[in-house]
Amino acid sequence: MFDRIYYGWWIVFACFLISFYVSGVIFYGFTAFIDPLAQEFGWSYAQISLAASLRGLETGILAPIVGFMVDRFGSKRLMLLGVTIVGCGIILLGLTQSLFMFYGAFVLIAFGAGGCTTVVSMTAVANWFERNVGLAMGIMASGFGAAGLIVPLIVWLITAYGWRTALFILGVGLWVFGIPLTFLIRNNPEESSAGGAGSSNKNPVPSGGSLSPDREIGFKAAVRRRSFLLLNFAEVMRMMSLAAVVTHIMPYLSGLNISRSASGVMAAGIPVVSIIGRFVFGWLGDRFEKARVMAVAFCCMAVGMLAFALADIGGMLYVFLFFFSTGFGGLAVLRGSFLREYYGRYSFGKLMGAMMGFSATGGIIGPTFGGWMFDRFGNYGYFWFFLCIMLGIAVLLILNIEPKAKELKAQS
């Protein structure tokens, strides 16, 4: 029975589960550790939030390097190495005795995450799919969304055993859970002898057929295209907003007299609700012009951010949860399928890495600037309105991307 399943779907399954665990612990779960760390060490929110910016090394300095490495060495080796290193970093984080050691653990985590999350997992999936790439990436990227379900578990572990023991359990758990999954990864159909429906050992191609040569665009040509530059600047705005929200949501809601457990549920709800956006926008991106669909997703994020700034008004948190989550979930899928459609698969890893490296400036600035604003003004109000404006600018940037056919004609 399993032999009849196209092997690309096993790649999607493995990447989904690895993304689920890693993102849940190091990205969405970080907000649960802010107050315990501040209470034990007396560190400011800005000092603790800087660690989230160091975590952004994975999408900053490392993402372009990983992009070149995954195109050269394949996804499987990098996945195994990345899962192993992230587990070490999480355990080291639980041994923290100083701010320097705290930052060092996050740098190690960033190095490992670069090898087992977005760039590598999206490249692995892109190499196996063409026609249904939006759906495949939507399912895979739902692992990042479902990762929010780990947040209440992390809150419970911290409450029951303390934050240090919780981190040890989470680090060892990643090794037990993630390492076996890396052995399911195959780099591309050409190297696989898996067979199955949609794949042939004699002439293996991605699901839906292989790209014609004229649709493959080299890395150097792609990065000079206007569409790529506009997408990159819009991604800076998205990452700035997302990283700031997931880092500061629990302290922000606590300041609104919302209980820690309820804040944890809301923090978990963001990625979980984003699953709706990952499927819906992934499906829409396979059927309509991707840039226009992305503009709608950015509009959703902007509406959600405005509601977040007005969270003290009844019902606004639910408006935020739906619109912000579905918007960012959709964009997490659409950016990859956009690159795949506009530029092909053979430089996909390099292009994804370059885009994430550039957009990581937003992920680095967002949490730290938000922490500074809180320390400076005693609240987050102005900061959320600032991010709402940034997302509005992102909508305008995406609307200026020409449809693919028109861009290809202009370049010819």
Short mmCIF file of C-alpha atoms in Angstrom, two decimals:
data_model
loop_
_atom_site.label_atom_id
_atom_site.label_comp_id
_atom_site.label_asym_id
_atom_site.label_seq_id
_atom_site.Cartn_x
_atom_site.Cartn_y
_atom_site.Cartn_z
CA MET A 1 0.00 0.00 0.00
CA PHE A 2 2.73 2.48 0.96
CA ASP A 3 4.61 1.73 -2.28
CA ARG A 4 1.75 3.36 -4.19
CA ILE A 5 2.34 6.70 -2.44
CA TYR A 6 4.54 9.13 -4.37
CA TYR A 7 7.73 9.42 -2.31
CA GLY A 8 7.58 13.21 -2.31
CA TRP A 9 4.75 12.99 0.19
CA TRP A 10 7.04 11.14 2.61
CA ILE A 11 9.43 14.09 2.30
CA VAL A 12 6.54 16.41 3.18
CA PHE A 13 5.65 14.21 6.18
CA ALA A 14 9.21 14.17 7.60
CA CYS A 15 9.74 17.91 7.09
CA PHE A 16 6.35 18.63 8.67
CA LEU A 17 7.22 16.80 11.89
CA ILE A 18 10.76 18.18 12.20
CA SER A 19 9.50 21.73 11.61
CA PHE A 20 6.72 21.14 14.14
CA TYR A 21 9.11 20.26 16.96
CA VAL A 22 11.98 22.66 16.26
CA SER A 23 9.78 25.70 15.62
CA GLY A 24 7.58 24.95 18.60
CA VAL A 25 10.51 24.93 21.00
CA ILE A 26 12.90 27.60 19.73
CA PHE A 27 10.51 30.05 18.05
CA TYR A 28 6.98 29.99 19.47
CA GLY A 29 7.95 28.54 22.84
CA PHE A 30 10.56 31.19 23.65
CA THR A 31 7.96 33.64 24.94
CA ALA A 32 7.19 31.23 27.83
CA PHE A 33 10.76 31.57 29.12
CA ILE A 34 10.95 35.39 29.21
CA ASP A 35 9.34 35.98 32.62
CA PRO A 36 11.12 33.04 34.39
CA LEU A 37 14.49 34.28 33.10
CA ALA A 38 13.76 37.87 34.09
CA GLN A 39 12.74 36.76 37.58
CA GLU A 40 15.79 34.52 38.16
CA PHE A 41 18.52 36.71 36.68
CA GLY A 42 17.01 40.20 36.81
CA TRP A 43 17.64 40.75 33.10
CA SER A 44 15.62 43.36 31.21
CA TYR A 45 13.19 42.41 28.47
CA ALA A 46 15.52 44.01 25.93
CA GLN A 47 18.44 41.83 27.08
CA ILE A 48 16.36 38.65 26.90
CA SER A 49 14.77 39.63 23.59
CA LEU A 50 18.22 40.04 22.05
CA ALA A 51 18.46 36.25 22.20
CA ALA A 52 15.52 36.07 19.80
CA SER A 53 17.50 38.30 17.47
CA LEU A 54 20.51 36.00 17.77
CA ARG A 55 18.16 33.17 16.88
CA GLY A 56 17.58 35.20 13.73
CA LEU A 57 21.13 34.33 12.64
CA GLU A 58 19.51 31.22 11.20
CA THR A 59 17.67 33.39 8.68
CA GLY A 60 20.35 36.06 8.45
CA ILE A 61 23.99 35.16 8.12
CA LEU A 62 23.40 31.42 7.86
CA ALA A 63 20.45 31.17 5.46
CA PRO A 64 22.38 32.22 2.33
CA ILE A 65 25.20 29.82 3.23
CA VAL A 66 22.75 27.01 3.90
CA GLY A 67 21.04 27.77 0.59
CA PHE A 68 24.27 27.14 -1.30
CA MET A 69 25.06 24.07 0.81
CA VAL A 70 21.68 22.42 0.31
CA ASP A 71 21.92 22.83 -3.47
CA ARG A 72 25.39 21.30 -3.35
CA PHE A 73 25.13 18.56 -0.69
CA GLY A 74 21.40 17.89 -0.46
CA SER A 75 18.83 18.15 2.31
CA LYS A 76 19.35 14.84 4.12
CA ARG A 77 22.84 15.49 5.53
CA LEU A 78 21.98 19.01 6.62
CA MET A 79 18.77 17.86 8.33
CA LEU A 80 20.62 15.26 10.41
CA LEU A 81 23.36 17.68 11.41
CA GLY A 82 20.88 20.46 12.17
CA VAL A 83 18.64 18.36 14.44
CA THR A 84 21.67 17.14 16.39
CA ILE A 85 23.05 20.65 16.93
CA VAL A 86 19.70 22.18 17.92
CA GLY A 87 19.25 19.48 20.57
CA CYS A 88 22.68 20.34 22.00
CA GLY A 89 21.83 24.04 22.02
CA ILE A 90 18.54 23.55 23.87
CA ILE A 91 20.25 21.48 26.56
CA LEU A 92 23.02 24.08 26.88
CA LEU A 93 20.37 26.78 27.24
CA GLY A 94 19.06 24.99 30.32
CA LEU A 95 22.55 25.18 31.88
CA THR A 96 22.71 28.98 31.55
CA GLN A 97 24.52 30.78 34.36
CA SER A 98 25.24 34.12 32.68
CA LEU A 99 23.94 36.38 29.93
CA PHE A 100 26.97 35.53 27.78
CA MET A 101 26.25 31.80 28.09
CA PHE A 102 22.58 32.46 27.33
CA TYR A 103 23.48 34.22 24.09
CA GLY A 104 26.02 31.54 23.20
CA ALA A 105 23.39 28.81 23.45
CA PHE A 106 21.14 30.72 21.08
CA VAL A 107 23.94 31.14 18.57
CA LEU A 108 24.43 27.35 18.64
CA ILE A 109 20.69 26.84 18.20
CA ALA A 110 20.73 29.24 15.25
CA PHE A 111 23.49 27.24 13.56
CA GLY A 112 21.55 24.02 13.99
CA ALA A 113 18.19 25.47 12.98
CA GLY A 114 19.71 26.67 9.73
CA GLY A 115 20.22 23.04 8.76
CA CYS A 116 16.81 21.62 9.65
CA THR A 117 14.17 24.28 9.12
CA THR A 118 12.91 26.61 6.41
CA VAL A 119 15.56 26.71 3.69
CA VAL A 120 16.37 23.00 3.82
CA SER A 121 12.80 21.75 4.25
CA MET A 122 11.38 23.97 1.51
CA THR A 123 14.17 22.95 -0.86
CA ALA A 124 13.53 19.28 -0.12
CA VAL A 125 9.85 19.69 -0.98
CA ALA A 126 10.44 21.96 -4.01
CA ASN A 127 12.74 19.35 -5.55
CA TRP A 128 9.92 16.78 -5.53
CA PHE A 129 6.94 18.84 -6.72
CA GLU A 130 5.95 21.22 -9.49
CA ARG A 131 2.23 21.22 -10.31
CA ASN A 132 1.10 20.82 -6.70
CA VAL A 133 3.98 22.70 -5.12
CA GLY A 134 1.63 25.12 -3.33
CA LEU A 135 -0.33 22.30 -1.71
CA ALA A 136 2.82 20.34 -0.82
CA MET A 137 4.46 23.38 0.76
CA GLY A 138 1.22 24.26 2.50
CA ILE A 139 1.10 20.85 4.17
CA MET A 140 4.80 20.91 5.05
CA ALA A 141 4.65 24.48 6.36
CA SER A 142 1.67 23.54 8.52
CA GLY A 143 4.27 21.93 10.75
CA PHE A 144 5.42 25.44 11.64
CA GLY A 145 1.80 26.31 12.39
CA ALA A 146 0.98 23.23 14.41
CA ALA A 147 4.14 23.98 16.40
CA GLY A 148 2.12 26.36 18.51
CA LEU A 149 0.50 23.35 20.16
CA ILE A 150 3.80 22.78 21.97
CA VAL A 151 3.57 26.11 23.83
CA PRO A 152 1.04 24.97 26.50
CA LEU A 153 3.19 21.86 27.03
CA ILE A 154 6.25 24.06 27.54
CA VAL A 155 4.34 26.26 29.99
CA TRP A 156 3.28 23.13 31.90
CA LEU A 157 6.85 21.74 31.95
CA ILE A 158 8.18 25.04 33.30
CA THR A 159 5.48 25.17 35.99
CA ALA A 160 5.93 21.53 37.00
CA TYR A 161 9.72 21.09 36.78
CA GLY A 162 11.29 24.53 36.34
CA TRP A 163 12.65 26.11 33.18
CA ARG A 164 16.04 24.31 33.30
CA THR A 165 14.59 20.80 33.49
CA ALA A 166 12.02 21.71 30.85
CA LEU A 167 14.80 22.64 28.43
CA PHE A 168 16.69 19.40 29.11
CA ILE A 169 13.57 17.35 28.38
CA LEU A 170 12.91 19.31 25.18
CA GLY A 171 16.50 18.94 23.95
CA VAL A 172 16.67 15.18 24.47
CA GLY A 173 13.17 14.85 23.05
CA LEU A 174 14.31 16.45 19.80
CA TRP A 175 17.04 13.83 19.35
CA VAL A 176 14.64 10.96 20.03
CA PHE A 177 11.92 12.40 17.82
CA GLY A 178 13.83 14.13 15.03
CA ILE A 179 16.91 12.07 14.17
CA PRO A 180 14.97 9.00 12.91
CA LEU A 181 12.85 11.26 10.68
CA THR A 182 15.90 12.59 8.84
CA PHE A 183 16.47 9.14 7.36
CA LEU A 184 13.23 9.50 5.38
CA ILE A 185 14.66 12.46 3.46
CA ARG A 186 15.71 11.96 -0.18
CA ASN A 187 17.37 14.87 -1.94
CA ASN A 188 15.49 14.68 -5.26
CA PRO A 189 13.69 12.21 -7.56
CA GLU A 190 16.79 11.74 -9.73
CA GLU A 191 18.73 10.29 -6.79
CA SER A 192 15.84 8.22 -5.45
CA SER A 193 15.05 4.63 -6.24
CA ALA A 194 11.82 4.85 -4.24
CA GLY A 195 9.43 4.70 -7.19
CA GLY A 196 5.72 4.85 -6.44
CA ALA A 197 2.91 6.67 -8.11
CA GLY A 198 4.10 9.78 -9.87
CA SER A 199 7.74 8.68 -9.90
CA SER A 200 9.75 6.43 -12.16
CA ASN A 201 13.23 5.09 -11.68
CA LYS A 202 13.83 5.32 -15.42
CA ASN A 203 12.74 8.90 -15.78
CA PRO A 204 12.10 10.43 -12.37
CA VAL A 205 10.62 13.91 -12.33
CA PRO A 206 8.89 16.09 -9.77
CA SER A 207 5.14 15.62 -9.39
CA GLY A 208 3.44 17.32 -12.28
CA GLY A 209 6.42 17.06 -14.64
CA SER A 210 9.85 18.63 -14.90
CA LEU A 211 10.50 22.24 -15.75
CA SER A 212 11.31 23.12 -19.32
CA PRO A 213 14.81 24.62 -19.68
CA ASP A 214 13.55 28.10 -20.60
CA ARG A 215 11.74 28.35 -17.25
CA GLU A 216 14.88 27.72 -15.21
CA ILE A 217 16.56 30.97 -14.21
CA GLY A 218 20.05 31.09 -12.74
CA PHE A 219 20.78 32.55 -9.32
CA LYS A 220 22.62 35.64 -10.59
CA ALA A 221 19.88 36.50 -13.06
CA ALA A 222 17.10 35.95 -10.51
CA VAL A 223 18.53 38.20 -7.77
CA ARG A 224 18.68 41.10 -10.23
CA ARG A 225 15.02 40.86 -11.09
CA ARG A 226 12.67 43.53 -9.79
CA SER A 227 10.21 40.94 -8.53
CA PHE A 228 12.86 39.34 -6.31
CA LEU A 229 13.92 42.68 -4.82
CA LEU A 230 10.35 43.77 -4.04
CA LEU A 231 9.58 40.41 -2.45
CA ASN A 232 12.69 40.70 -0.27
CA PHE A 233 11.79 44.13 1.11
CA ALA A 234 8.23 42.98 1.83
CA GLU A 235 9.64 39.94 3.64
CA VAL A 236 11.64 42.27 5.92
CA MET A 237 8.35 43.82 7.07
CA ARG A 238 6.76 40.41 7.58
CA MET A 239 9.64 39.03 9.61
CA MET A 240 9.89 42.16 11.75
CA SER A 241 6.22 41.86 12.69
CA LEU A 242 6.14 38.11 13.19
CA ALA A 243 9.31 37.88 15.29
CA ALA A 244 8.20 40.78 17.49
CA VAL A 245 4.73 39.37 18.12
CA VAL A 246 5.76 35.81 18.96
CA THR A 247 8.53 37.10 21.25
CA HIS A 248 6.51 39.67 23.18
CA ILE A 249 2.94 38.38 23.10
CA MET A 250 2.94 36.85 26.60
CA PRO A 251 4.49 39.88 28.37
CA TYR A 252 2.14 42.16 26.40
CA LEU A 253 -0.98 40.20 27.34
CA SER A 254 0.18 39.92 30.95
CA GLY A 255 0.30 43.73 30.99
CA LEU A 256 -3.37 43.67 29.98
CA ASN A 257 -4.12 41.56 33.09
CA ILE A 258 -4.57 38.36 31.11
CA SER A 259 -3.41 35.28 33.02
CA ARG A 260 -0.19 33.50 32.08
CA SER A 261 -2.03 30.32 31.12
CA ALA A 262 -4.48 32.22 28.91
CA SER A 263 -1.60 34.13 27.33
CA GLY A 264 0.11 30.83 26.59
CA VAL A 265 -3.02 29.56 24.86
CA MET A 266 -3.18 32.73 22.75
CA ALA A 267 0.50 32.38 21.85
CA ALA A 268 -0.17 28.79 20.81
CA GLY A 269 -3.21 29.88 18.84
CA ILE A 270 -1.23 32.07 16.43
CA PRO A 271 0.64 29.26 14.65
CA VAL A 272 -2.28 26.85 14.98
CA VAL A 273 -4.73 29.24 13.31
CA SER A 274 -2.05 29.96 10.70
CA ILE A 275 -2.66 26.43 9.38
CA ILE A 276 -5.86 27.78 7.83
CA GLY A 277 -3.85 30.36 5.92
CA ARG A 278 -1.21 27.84 4.86
CA PHE A 279 -3.80 25.59 3.22
CA VAL A 280 -6.15 28.27 1.86
CA PHE A 281 -3.49 30.60 0.47
CA GLY A 282 -1.42 27.66 -0.76
CA TRP A 283 -4.47 26.43 -2.69
CA LEU A 284 -5.22 29.94 -4.02
CA GLY A 285 -1.59 30.37 -5.08
CA ASP A 286 -1.83 27.28 -7.28
CA ARG A 287 -4.86 28.76 -9.07
CA PHE A 288 -4.37 32.54 -9.19
CA GLU A 289 -1.49 34.95 -9.77
CA LYS A 290 0.75 34.44 -6.76
CA ALA A 291 1.80 38.06 -6.24
CA ARG A 292 -1.84 39.18 -5.94
CA VAL A 293 -2.62 36.40 -3.51
CA MET A 294 0.42 37.46 -1.44
CA ALA A 295 -0.89 41.04 -1.33
CA VAL A 296 -4.16 39.78 0.19
CA ALA A 297 -2.20 37.82 2.80
CA PHE A 298 -0.18 40.92 3.74
CA CYS A 299 -3.46 42.86 4.10
CA CYS A 300 -4.66 40.22 6.54
CA MET A 301 -1.51 40.62 8.62
CA ALA A 302 -1.90 44.42 8.68
CA VAL A 303 -5.53 44.19 9.84
CA GLY A 304 -4.51 41.71 12.52
CA MET A 305 -1.69 43.92 13.76
CA LEU A 306 -4.04 46.89 14.08
CA ALA A 307 -6.39 44.75 16.15
CA PHE A 308 -3.45 43.66 18.32
CA ALA A 309 -2.60 47.29 19.06
CA LEU A 310 -6.22 47.72 20.19
CA ALA A 311 -6.31 44.48 22.19
CA ASP A 312 -7.75 46.19 25.28
CA ILE A 313 -11.01 46.64 23.34
CA GLY A 314 -13.34 43.68 23.68
CA GLY A 315 -13.08 41.08 20.95
CA MET A 316 -10.04 42.59 19.23
CA LEU A 317 -7.76 39.74 20.30
CA TYR A 318 -9.89 37.32 18.31
CA VAL A 319 -9.74 39.61 15.27
CA PHE A 320 -5.97 39.71 15.66
CA LEU A 321 -5.70 35.95 16.06
CA PHE A 322 -7.63 35.18 12.87
CA PHE A 323 -6.30 37.81 10.46
CA PHE A 324 -2.68 37.98 11.59
CA SER A 325 -2.33 34.21 11.81
CA THR A 326 -3.95 33.35 8.49
CA GLY A 327 -1.99 36.10 6.77
CA PHE A 328 1.43 35.09 7.99
CA GLY A 329 0.62 31.41 7.49
CA GLY A 330 -0.29 32.04 3.88
CA LEU A 331 2.88 34.03 3.24
CA ALA A 332 5.02 31.29 4.75
CA VAL A 333 3.79 29.04 1.92
CA LEU A 334 3.49 31.56 -0.91
CA ARG A 335 7.07 32.85 -0.76
CA GLY A 336 8.41 29.39 -1.56
CA SER A 337 5.90 28.59 -4.29
CA PHE A 338 6.51 32.08 -5.75
CA LEU A 339 10.24 31.38 -6.06
CA ARG A 340 9.55 27.94 -7.52
CA GLU A 341 7.18 29.30 -10.16
CA TYR A 342 9.12 32.42 -11.15
CA TYR A 343 12.67 31.01 -11.14
CA GLY A 344 12.52 27.18 -11.19
CA ARG A 345 13.96 24.56 -8.83
CA TYR A 346 17.66 24.24 -9.64
CA SER A 347 18.66 27.43 -7.77
CA PHE A 348 15.77 27.26 -5.30
CA GLY A 349 17.95 26.68 -2.22
CA LYS A 350 20.26 29.59 -3.05
CA LEU A 351 17.37 31.95 -3.74
CA MET A 352 15.45 30.93 -0.61
CA GLY A 353 18.61 31.36 1.45
CA ALA A 354 19.34 34.77 -0.03
CA MET A 355 15.78 35.94 0.55
CA MET A 356 15.75 34.72 4.13
CA GLY A 357 19.17 36.24 4.76
CA PHE A 358 17.97 39.65 3.63
CA SER A 359 14.59 39.46 5.36
CA ALA A 360 16.24 38.35 8.60
CA THR A 361 17.16 41.97 9.26
CA GLY A 362 13.51 42.40 10.16
CA GLY A 363 13.55 39.34 12.40
CA ILE A 364 16.61 40.69 14.19
CA ILE A 365 15.33 44.25 14.59
CA GLY A 366 11.74 43.40 15.57
CA PRO A 367 12.16 41.65 18.96
CA THR A 368 14.99 43.90 20.15
CA PHE A 369 13.27 47.13 19.10
CA GLY A 370 10.06 45.94 20.75
CA GLY A 371 11.92 45.21 24.00
CA TRP A 372 13.59 48.62 23.87
CA MET A 373 10.24 50.35 23.28
CA PHE A 374 8.77 48.59 26.32
CA ASP A 375 11.74 49.50 28.52
CA ARG A 376 11.56 53.09 27.25
CA PHE A 377 7.81 53.77 27.42
CA GLY A 378 6.53 51.05 29.75
CA ASN A 379 4.15 49.63 27.13
CA TYR A 380 4.06 48.29 23.57
CA GLY A 381 1.34 50.56 22.14
CA TYR A 382 3.37 52.71 19.75
CA PHE A 383 5.38 49.71 18.60
CA TRP A 384 2.35 47.75 17.37
CA PHE A 385 1.08 50.76 15.39
CA PHE A 386 4.54 51.13 13.84
CA LEU A 387 4.44 47.49 12.69
CA CYS A 388 0.97 48.01 11.23
CA ILE A 389 2.38 50.78 9.02
CA MET A 390 5.29 48.55 7.96
CA LEU A 391 2.87 45.84 6.85
CA GLY A 392 0.90 48.41 4.85
CA ILE A 393 4.10 49.32 3.02
CA ALA A 394 4.65 45.62 2.31
CA VAL A 395 1.24 45.44 0.60
CA LEU A 396 2.25 48.27 -1.75
CA LEU A 397 5.56 46.57 -2.56
CA ILE A 398 3.89 43.28 -3.48
CA LEU A 399 1.28 45.03 -5.63
CA ASN A 400 4.14 46.41 -7.72
CA ILE A 401 5.33 42.92 -8.69
CA GLU A 402 4.40 42.23 -12.30
CA PRO A 403 2.68 38.97 -13.26
CA LYS A 404 5.16 36.30 -14.26
CA ALA A 405 4.30 36.27 -17.96
CA LYS A 406 4.69 40.05 -18.22
CA GLU A 407 8.01 39.98 -16.36
CA LEU A 408 9.40 37.25 -18.61
CA LYS A 409 8.37 39.23 -21.70
CA ALA A 410 10.07 42.37 -20.36
CA GLN A 411 13.27 40.44 -19.60
CA SER A 412 13.43 38.82 -23.06
#
